[in-house]
CSV table of C-alpha atoms and ligand atoms in Angstrom, one decimal:
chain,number,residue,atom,x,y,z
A,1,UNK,CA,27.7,-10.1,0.8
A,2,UNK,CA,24.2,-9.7,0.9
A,3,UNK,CA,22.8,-7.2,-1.7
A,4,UNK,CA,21.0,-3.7,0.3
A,5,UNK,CA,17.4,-4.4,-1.3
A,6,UNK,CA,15.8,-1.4,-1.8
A,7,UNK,CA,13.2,-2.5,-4.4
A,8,UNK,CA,10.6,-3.1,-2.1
A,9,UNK,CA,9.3,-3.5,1.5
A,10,UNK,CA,7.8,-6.6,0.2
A,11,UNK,CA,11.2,-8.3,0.4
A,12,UNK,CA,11.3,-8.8,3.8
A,13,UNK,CA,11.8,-11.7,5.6
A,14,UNK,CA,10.0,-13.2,8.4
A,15,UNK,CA,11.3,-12.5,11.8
A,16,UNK,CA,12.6,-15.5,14.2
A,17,UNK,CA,9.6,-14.6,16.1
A,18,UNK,CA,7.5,-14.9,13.0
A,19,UNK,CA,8.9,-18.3,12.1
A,20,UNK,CA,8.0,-20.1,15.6
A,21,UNK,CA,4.5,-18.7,15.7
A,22,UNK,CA,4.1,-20.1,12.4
A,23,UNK,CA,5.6,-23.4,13.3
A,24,UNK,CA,3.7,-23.8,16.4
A,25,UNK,CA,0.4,-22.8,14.8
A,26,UNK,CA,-2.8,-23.7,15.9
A,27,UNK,CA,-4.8,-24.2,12.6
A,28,UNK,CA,-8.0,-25.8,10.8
A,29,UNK,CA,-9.6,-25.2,7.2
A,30,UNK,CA,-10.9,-21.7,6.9
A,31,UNK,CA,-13.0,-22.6,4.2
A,32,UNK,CA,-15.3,-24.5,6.6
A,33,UNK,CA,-14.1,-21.3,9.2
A,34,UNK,CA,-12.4,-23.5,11.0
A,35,UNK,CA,-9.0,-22.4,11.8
A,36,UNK,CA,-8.6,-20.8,15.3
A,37,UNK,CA,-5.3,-18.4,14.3
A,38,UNK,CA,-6.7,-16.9,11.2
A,39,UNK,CA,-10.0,-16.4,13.4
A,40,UNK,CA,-7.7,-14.4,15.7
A,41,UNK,CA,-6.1,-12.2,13.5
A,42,UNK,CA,-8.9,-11.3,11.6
A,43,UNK,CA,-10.5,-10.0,14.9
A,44,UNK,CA,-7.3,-8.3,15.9
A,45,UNK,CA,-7.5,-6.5,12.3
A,46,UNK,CA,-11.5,-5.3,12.3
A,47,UNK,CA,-10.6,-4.0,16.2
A,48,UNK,CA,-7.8,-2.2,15.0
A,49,UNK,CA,-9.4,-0.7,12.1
A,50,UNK,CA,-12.7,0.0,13.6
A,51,UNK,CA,-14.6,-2.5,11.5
A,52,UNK,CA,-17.2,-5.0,12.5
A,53,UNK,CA,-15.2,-8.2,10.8
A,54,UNK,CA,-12.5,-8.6,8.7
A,55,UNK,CA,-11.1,-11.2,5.9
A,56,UNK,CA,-7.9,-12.6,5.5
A,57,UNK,CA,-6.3,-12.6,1.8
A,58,UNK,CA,-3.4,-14.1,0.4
A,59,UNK,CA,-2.5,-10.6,-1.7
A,60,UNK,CA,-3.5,-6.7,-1.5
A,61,UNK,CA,-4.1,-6.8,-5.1
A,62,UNK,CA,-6.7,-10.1,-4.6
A,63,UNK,CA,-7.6,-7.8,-1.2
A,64,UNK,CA,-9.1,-4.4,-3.2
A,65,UNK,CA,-10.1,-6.6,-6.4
A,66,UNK,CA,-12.7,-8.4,-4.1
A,67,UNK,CA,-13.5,-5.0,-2.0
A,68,UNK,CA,-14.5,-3.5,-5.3
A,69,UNK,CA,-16.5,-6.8,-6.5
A,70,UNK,CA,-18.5,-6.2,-3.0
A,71,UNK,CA,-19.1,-2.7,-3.1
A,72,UNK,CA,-20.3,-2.7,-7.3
A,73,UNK,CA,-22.1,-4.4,-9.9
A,74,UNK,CA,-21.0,-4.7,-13.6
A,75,UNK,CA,-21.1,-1.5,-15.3
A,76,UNK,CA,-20.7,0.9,-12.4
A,77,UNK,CA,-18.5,3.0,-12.5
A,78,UNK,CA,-15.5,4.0,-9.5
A,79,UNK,CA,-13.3,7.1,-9.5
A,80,UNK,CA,-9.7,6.4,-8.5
A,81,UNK,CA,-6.5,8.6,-8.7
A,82,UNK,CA,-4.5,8.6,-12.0
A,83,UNK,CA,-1.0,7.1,-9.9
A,84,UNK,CA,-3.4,4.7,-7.9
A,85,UNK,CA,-2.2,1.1,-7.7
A,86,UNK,CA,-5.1,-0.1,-8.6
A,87,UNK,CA,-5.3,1.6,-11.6
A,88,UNK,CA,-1.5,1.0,-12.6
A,89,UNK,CA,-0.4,-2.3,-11.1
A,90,UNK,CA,-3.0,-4.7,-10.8
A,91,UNK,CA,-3.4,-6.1,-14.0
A,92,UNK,CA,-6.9,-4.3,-14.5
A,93,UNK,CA,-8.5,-7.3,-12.7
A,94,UNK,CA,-11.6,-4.7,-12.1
A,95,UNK,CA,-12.4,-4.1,-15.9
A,96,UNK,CA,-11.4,-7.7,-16.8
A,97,UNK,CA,-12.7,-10.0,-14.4
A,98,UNK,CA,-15.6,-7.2,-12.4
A,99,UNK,CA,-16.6,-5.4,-15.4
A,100,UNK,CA,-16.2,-1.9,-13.6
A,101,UNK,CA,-15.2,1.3,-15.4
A,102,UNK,CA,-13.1,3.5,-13.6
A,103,UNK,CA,-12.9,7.2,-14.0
A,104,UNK,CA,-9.3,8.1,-13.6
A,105,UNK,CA,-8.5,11.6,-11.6
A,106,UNK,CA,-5.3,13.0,-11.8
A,107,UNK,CA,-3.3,12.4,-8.1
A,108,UNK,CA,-2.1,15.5,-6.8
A,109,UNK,CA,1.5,15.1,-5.9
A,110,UNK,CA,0.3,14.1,-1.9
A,111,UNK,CA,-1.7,11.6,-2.9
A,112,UNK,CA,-5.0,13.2,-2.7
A,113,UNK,CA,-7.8,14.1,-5.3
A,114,UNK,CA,-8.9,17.8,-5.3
A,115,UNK,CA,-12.6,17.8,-4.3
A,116,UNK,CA,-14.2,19.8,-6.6
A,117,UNK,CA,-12.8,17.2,-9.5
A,118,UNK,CA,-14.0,14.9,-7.8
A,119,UNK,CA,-17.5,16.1,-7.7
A,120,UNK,CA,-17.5,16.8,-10.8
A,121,UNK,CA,-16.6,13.3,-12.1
A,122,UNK,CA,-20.1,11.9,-10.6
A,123,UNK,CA,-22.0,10.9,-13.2
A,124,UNK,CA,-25.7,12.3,-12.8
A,125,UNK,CA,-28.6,10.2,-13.4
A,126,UNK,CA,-28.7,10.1,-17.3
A,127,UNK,CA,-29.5,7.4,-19.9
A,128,UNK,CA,-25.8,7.7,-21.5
A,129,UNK,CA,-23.9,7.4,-17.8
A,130,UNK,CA,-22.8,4.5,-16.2
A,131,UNK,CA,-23.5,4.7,-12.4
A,132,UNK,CA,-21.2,6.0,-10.1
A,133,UNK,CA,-20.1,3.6,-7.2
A,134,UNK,CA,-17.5,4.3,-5.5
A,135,UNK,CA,-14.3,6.4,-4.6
A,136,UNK,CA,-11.2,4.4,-4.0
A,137,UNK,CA,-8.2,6.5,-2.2
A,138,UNK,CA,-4.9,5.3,-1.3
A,139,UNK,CA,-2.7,5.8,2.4
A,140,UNK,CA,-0.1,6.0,2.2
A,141,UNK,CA,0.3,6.9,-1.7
A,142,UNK,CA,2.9,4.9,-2.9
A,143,UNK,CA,3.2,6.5,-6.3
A,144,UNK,CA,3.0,9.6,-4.6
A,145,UNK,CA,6.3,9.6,-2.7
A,146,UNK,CA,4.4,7.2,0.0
A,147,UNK,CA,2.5,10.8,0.9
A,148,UNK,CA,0.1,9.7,3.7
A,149,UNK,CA,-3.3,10.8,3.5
A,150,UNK,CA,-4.6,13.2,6.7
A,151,UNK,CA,-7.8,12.3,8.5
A,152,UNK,CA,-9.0,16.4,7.8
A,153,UNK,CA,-8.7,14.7,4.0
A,154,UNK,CA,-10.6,11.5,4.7
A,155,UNK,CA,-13.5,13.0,6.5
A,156,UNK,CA,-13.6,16.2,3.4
A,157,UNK,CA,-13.8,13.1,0.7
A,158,UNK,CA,-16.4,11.6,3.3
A,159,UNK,CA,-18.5,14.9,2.8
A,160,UNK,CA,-18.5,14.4,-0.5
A,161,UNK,CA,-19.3,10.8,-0.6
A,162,UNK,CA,-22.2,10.5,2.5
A,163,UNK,CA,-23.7,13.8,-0.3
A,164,UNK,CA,-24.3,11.7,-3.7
A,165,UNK,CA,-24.6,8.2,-1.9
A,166,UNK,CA,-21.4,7.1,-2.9
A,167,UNK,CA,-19.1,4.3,-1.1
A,168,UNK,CA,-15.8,4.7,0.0
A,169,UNK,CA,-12.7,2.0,-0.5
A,170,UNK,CA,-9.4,2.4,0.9
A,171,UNK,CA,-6.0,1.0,-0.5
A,172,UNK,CA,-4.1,1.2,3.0
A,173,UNK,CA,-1.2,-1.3,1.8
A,174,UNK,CA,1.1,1.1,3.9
A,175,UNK,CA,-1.7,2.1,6.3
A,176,UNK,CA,0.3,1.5,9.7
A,177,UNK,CA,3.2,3.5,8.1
A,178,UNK,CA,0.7,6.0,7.4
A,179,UNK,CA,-0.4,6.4,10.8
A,180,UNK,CA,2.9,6.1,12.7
A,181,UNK,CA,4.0,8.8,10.6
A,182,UNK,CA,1.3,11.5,11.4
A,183,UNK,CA,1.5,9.9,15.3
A,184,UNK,CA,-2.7,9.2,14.9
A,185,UNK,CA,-4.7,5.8,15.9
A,186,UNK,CA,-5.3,3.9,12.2
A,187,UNK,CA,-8.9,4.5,13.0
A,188,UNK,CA,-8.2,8.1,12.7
A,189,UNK,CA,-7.6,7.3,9.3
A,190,UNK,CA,-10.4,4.2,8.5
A,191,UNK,CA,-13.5,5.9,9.9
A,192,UNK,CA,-14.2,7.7,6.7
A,193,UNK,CA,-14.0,4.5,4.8
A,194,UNK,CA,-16.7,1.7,4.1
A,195,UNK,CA,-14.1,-0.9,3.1
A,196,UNK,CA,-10.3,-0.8,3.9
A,197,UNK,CA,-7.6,-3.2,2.5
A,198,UNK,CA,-4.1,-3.4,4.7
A,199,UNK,CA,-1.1,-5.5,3.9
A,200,UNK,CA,1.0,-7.3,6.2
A,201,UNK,CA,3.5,-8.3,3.6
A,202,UNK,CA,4.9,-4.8,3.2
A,203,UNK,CA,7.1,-3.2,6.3
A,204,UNK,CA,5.3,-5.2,8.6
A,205,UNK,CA,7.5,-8.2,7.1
A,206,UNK,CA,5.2,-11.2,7.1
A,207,UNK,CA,5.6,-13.6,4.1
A,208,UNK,CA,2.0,-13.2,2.8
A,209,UNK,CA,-1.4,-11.9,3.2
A,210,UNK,CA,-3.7,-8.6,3.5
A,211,UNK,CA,-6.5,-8.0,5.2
A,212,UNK,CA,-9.9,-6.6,4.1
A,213,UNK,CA,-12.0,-4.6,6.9
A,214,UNK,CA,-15.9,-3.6,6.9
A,215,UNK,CA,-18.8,-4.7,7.7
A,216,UNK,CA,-20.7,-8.1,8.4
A,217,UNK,CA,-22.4,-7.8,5.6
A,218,UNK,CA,-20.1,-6.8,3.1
A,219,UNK,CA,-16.9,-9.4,4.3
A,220,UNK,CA,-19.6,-12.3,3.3
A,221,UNK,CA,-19.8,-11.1,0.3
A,222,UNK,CA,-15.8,-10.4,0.1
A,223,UNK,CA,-15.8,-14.3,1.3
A,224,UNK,CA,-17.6,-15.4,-2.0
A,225,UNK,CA,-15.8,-13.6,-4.0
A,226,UNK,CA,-12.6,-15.0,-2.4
A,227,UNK,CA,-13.8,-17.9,-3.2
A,228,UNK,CA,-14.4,-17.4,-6.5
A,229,UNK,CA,-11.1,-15.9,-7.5
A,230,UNK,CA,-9.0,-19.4,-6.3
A,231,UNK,CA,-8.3,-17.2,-2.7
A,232,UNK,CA,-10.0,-19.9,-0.1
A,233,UNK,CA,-7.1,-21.2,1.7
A,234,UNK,CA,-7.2,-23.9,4.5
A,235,UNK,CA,-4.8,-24.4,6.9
A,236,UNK,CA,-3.8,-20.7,6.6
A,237,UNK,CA,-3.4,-20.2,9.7
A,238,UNK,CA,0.2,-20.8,9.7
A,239,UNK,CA,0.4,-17.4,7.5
A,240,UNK,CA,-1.8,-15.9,10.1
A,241,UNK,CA,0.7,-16.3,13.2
A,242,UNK,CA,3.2,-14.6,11.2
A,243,UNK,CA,0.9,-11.5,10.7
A,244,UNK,CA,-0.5,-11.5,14.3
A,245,UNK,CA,3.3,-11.0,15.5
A,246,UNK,CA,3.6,-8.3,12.9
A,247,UNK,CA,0.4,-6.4,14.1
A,248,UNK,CA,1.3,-7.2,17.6
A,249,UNK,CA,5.0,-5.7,17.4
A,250,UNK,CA,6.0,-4.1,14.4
A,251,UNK,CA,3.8,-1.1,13.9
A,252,UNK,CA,5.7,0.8,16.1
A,253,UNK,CA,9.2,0.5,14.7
A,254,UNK,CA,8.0,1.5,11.0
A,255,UNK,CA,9.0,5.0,12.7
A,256,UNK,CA,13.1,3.8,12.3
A,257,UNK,CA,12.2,3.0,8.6
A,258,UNK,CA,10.5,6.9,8.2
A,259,UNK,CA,13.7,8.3,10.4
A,260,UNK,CA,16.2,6.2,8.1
A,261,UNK,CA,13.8,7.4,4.9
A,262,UNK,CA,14.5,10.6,6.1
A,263,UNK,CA,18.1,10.7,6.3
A,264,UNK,CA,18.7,9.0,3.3
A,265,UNK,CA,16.3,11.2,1.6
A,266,UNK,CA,18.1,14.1,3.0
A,267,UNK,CA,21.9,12.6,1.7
A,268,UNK,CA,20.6,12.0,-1.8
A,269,UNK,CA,19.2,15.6,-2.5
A,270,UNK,CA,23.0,16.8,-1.4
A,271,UNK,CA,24.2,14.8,-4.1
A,272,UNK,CA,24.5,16.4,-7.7
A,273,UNK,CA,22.4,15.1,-10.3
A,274,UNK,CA,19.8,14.2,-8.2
A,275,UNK,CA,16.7,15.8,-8.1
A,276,UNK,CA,14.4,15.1,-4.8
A,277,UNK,CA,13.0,17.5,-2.6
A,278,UNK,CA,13.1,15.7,0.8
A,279,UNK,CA,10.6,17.5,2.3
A,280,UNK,CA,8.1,15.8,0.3
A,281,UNK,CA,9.6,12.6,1.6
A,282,UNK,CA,6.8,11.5,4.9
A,283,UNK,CA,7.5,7.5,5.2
A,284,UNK,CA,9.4,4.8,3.9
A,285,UNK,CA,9.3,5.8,0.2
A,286,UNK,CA,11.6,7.7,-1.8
A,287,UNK,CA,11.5,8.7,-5.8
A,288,UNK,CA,13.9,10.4,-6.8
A,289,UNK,CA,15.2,11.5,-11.1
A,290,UNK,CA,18.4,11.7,-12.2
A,291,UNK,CA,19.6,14.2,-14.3
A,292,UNK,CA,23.6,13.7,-15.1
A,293,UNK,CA,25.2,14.0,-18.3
A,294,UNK,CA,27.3,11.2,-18.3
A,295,UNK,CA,25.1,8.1,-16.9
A,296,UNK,CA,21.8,7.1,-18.0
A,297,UNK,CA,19.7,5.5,-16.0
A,298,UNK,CA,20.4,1.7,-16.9
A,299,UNK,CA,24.1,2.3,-16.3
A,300,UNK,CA,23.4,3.5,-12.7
A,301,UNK,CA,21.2,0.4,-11.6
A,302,UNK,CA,24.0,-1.3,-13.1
A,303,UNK,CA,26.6,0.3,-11.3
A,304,UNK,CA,24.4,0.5,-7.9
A,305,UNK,CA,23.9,-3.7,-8.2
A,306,UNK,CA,28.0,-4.0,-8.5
A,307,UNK,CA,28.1,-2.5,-5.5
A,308,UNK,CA,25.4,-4.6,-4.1
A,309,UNK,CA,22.5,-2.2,-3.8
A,310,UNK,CA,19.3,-3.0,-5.5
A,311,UNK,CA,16.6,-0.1,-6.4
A,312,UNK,CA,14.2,0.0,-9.0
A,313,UNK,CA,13.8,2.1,-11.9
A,314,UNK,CA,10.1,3.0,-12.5
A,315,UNK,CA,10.2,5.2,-15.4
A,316,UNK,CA,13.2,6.3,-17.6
A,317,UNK,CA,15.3,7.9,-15.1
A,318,UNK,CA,12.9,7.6,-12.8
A,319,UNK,CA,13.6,5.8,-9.4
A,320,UNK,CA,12.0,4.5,-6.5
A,321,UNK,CA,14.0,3.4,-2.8
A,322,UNK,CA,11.8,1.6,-0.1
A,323,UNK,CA,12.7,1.4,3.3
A,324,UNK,CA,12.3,-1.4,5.7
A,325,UNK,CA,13.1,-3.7,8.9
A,326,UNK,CA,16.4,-5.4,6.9
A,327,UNK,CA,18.1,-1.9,6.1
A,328,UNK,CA,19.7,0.4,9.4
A,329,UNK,CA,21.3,3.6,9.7
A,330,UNK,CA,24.6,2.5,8.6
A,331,UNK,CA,23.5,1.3,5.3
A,332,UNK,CA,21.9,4.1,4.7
A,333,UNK,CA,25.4,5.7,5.3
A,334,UNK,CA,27.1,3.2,2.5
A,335,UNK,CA,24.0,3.6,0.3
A,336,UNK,CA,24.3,7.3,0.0
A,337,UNK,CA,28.2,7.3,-0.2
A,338,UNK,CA,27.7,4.8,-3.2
A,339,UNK,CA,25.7,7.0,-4.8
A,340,UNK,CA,27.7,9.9,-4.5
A,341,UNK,CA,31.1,8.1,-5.8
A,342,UNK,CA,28.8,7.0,-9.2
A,343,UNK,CA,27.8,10.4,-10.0
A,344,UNK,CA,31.0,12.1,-9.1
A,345,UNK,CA,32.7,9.9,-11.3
B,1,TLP,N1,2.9,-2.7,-4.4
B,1,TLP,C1,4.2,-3.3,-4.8
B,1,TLP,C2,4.3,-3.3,-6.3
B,1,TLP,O1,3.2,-3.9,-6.9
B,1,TLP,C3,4.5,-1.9,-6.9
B,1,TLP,C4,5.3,-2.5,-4.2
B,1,TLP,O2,6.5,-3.0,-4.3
B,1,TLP,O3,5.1,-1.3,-3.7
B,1,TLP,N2,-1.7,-1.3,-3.0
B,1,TLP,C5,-0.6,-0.7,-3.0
B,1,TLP,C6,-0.6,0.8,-2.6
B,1,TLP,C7,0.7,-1.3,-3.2
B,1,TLP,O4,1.8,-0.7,-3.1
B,1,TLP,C8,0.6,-2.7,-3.5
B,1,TLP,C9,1.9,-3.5,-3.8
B,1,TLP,C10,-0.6,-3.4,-3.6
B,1,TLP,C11,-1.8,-2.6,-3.3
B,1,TLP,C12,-0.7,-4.8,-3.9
B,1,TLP,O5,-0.3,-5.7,-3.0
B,1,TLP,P1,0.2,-7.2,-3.3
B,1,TLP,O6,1.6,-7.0,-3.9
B,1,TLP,O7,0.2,-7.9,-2.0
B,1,TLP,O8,-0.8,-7.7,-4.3
């Protein structure tokens, strides 16, 4: 049987409609900016995100590494949210390979950064200060129960940003489930920013590749730095096809994955020795703790995985379900029952 895969929405696999487009492909070498599908796709992405151009890249970590090589030089410094993935899960590629500093700011549990900490995190103009660059924010916030981030928010951070010259990059990895969930046009929800990374690898199920949005100006400098970090691709069209299906006719159903989020958010916080507060739940995320006196949290992944469901654990006791095309309502059902049996035990 095949396992209920919960780890990630990364997992999924390419539609039958996903596999022909990227069969029947018609491609060149995008390093000489020569291949007609990427071309396509990243047109269809700058349109939908309100952006002049846009830049294909093989990963969302490559996708914000390379936004934040554009937007600063060495030694600047960025202020990004304490569970940002940036700052977490990718590898510190901006301190290692960009020589940026980032100034971490606690996340509230939404996702957002209060405003006044925020301000007062910019560095004035002082011998001893690095610069301040940029603000990076994330939508939705994965490490923040996949919260999504309101436009009211963007354009307050905005504010702040347009009143000490400071740049704006957004991590929108999940930003079609971010706007399908608050019913708003993604542009509701890129205006705000100068730079904005999406994935298409996530619940939008193609194989590979992210997108970077902004300006002329700024993708050809993105497109060096692609370059320089191994991310020039050539025939990549093929990859492309896939994520012009997945832009083309799976935004909307992410709203099944936020329903089915929702009920399995709702089944879980019935069950004792769980502790999740549903309401917090908005899209296709879910962490949830367990507190039982019996089972620890290694014997319950075990026990899950016997019974063919796979979730991760992302801190002792700590766990995290993700939502997506390849799991329906009736899984849900089974995942919840599972669950229950374990801790009733
Ligand atoms: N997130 C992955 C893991 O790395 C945790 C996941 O399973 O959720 N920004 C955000 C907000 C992300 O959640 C991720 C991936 C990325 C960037 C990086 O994207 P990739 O994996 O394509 O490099």
């Amino acid at each position: 049987m095949k396992p209920i895969d919960l780890r990630s929405d990364t997992l999924t696999q390419p539609t039958p409609a996903m596999r022909e487009a990227m069969a029947n492909a018609e491609v060149g070498d995008d390093v000489f900016e020569e291949d007609p599908t990427l071309k396509k796709l990243e047109e269809l992405a700058a349109q939908k995100t309100g952006k002049e151009s846009a830049l294909f890249v093989p990963s969302g970590t490559m996708g914000n590494l390379i936004s934040i090589l554009s937007h600063c030089q060495r030694g600047d410094e960025i202020l990004l949210g304490d569970r940002s993935h940036i700052f977490l899960h990718e590898v510190g590629g901006i301190a290692a390979l960009g020589g940026v500093h980032p100034r971490i700011i606690p996340n509230n549990p939404d996702g957002t950064l209060l405003l006044p900490l925020l301000e007062h995190s910019i560095r004035p103009s002082d011998i001893h200060n690095p610069p301040t660059r940029l603000i990076c924010l994330e939508n939705t916030h994965n490490f923040c129960q996949g919260s999504p981030l309101n436009p009211e928010y963007m354009d307050s951070v905005r504010a702040l940003a347009a009143k000490y010259g400071l740049k704006i990059h957004l991590d929108g990895a999940r930003l079609f489930n971010a706007a399908v969930a608050q019913d708003i046009n993604v542009k509701d929800l890129t205006r705000q920013a100068d730079s904005v990374m999406f994935c298409l690898s996530k619940g939008l199920s193609a194989p590979v590749g992210s997108l970077v949005c902004s300006n002329r100006d700024f993708i050809q400098r993105a497109r060096k730095f692609r370059k320089m970090v191994g991310g020039g691709m050539r025939q990549a069209g093929h990859l492309a096809a896939a994520g012009l299906v997945a832009l083309e006719s799976l935004v909307e159903r992410l709203k099944e994955d936020h329903q089915n989020t929702q009920l399995l958010a709702e089944q879980l916080a019935s069950v004792e020795g769980i502790e999740l507060d549903p309401a917090q739940v908005k899209t296709n995320i879910i962490f949830f703790k367990l507190k039982h006196s019996k089972i620890d949290g290694e014997s319950f992944l075990n026990l899950l995985e016997e019974n063919s469901i796979k979730i991760l654990m992302t801190d002792p006791g700590v766990f995290r379900a993700v939502l997506h095309r390849e799991i329906n309502r009736e899984q849900v059902e089974t995942i919840a029952k599972t669950v229950r049996s374990i801790l009733t035990l």
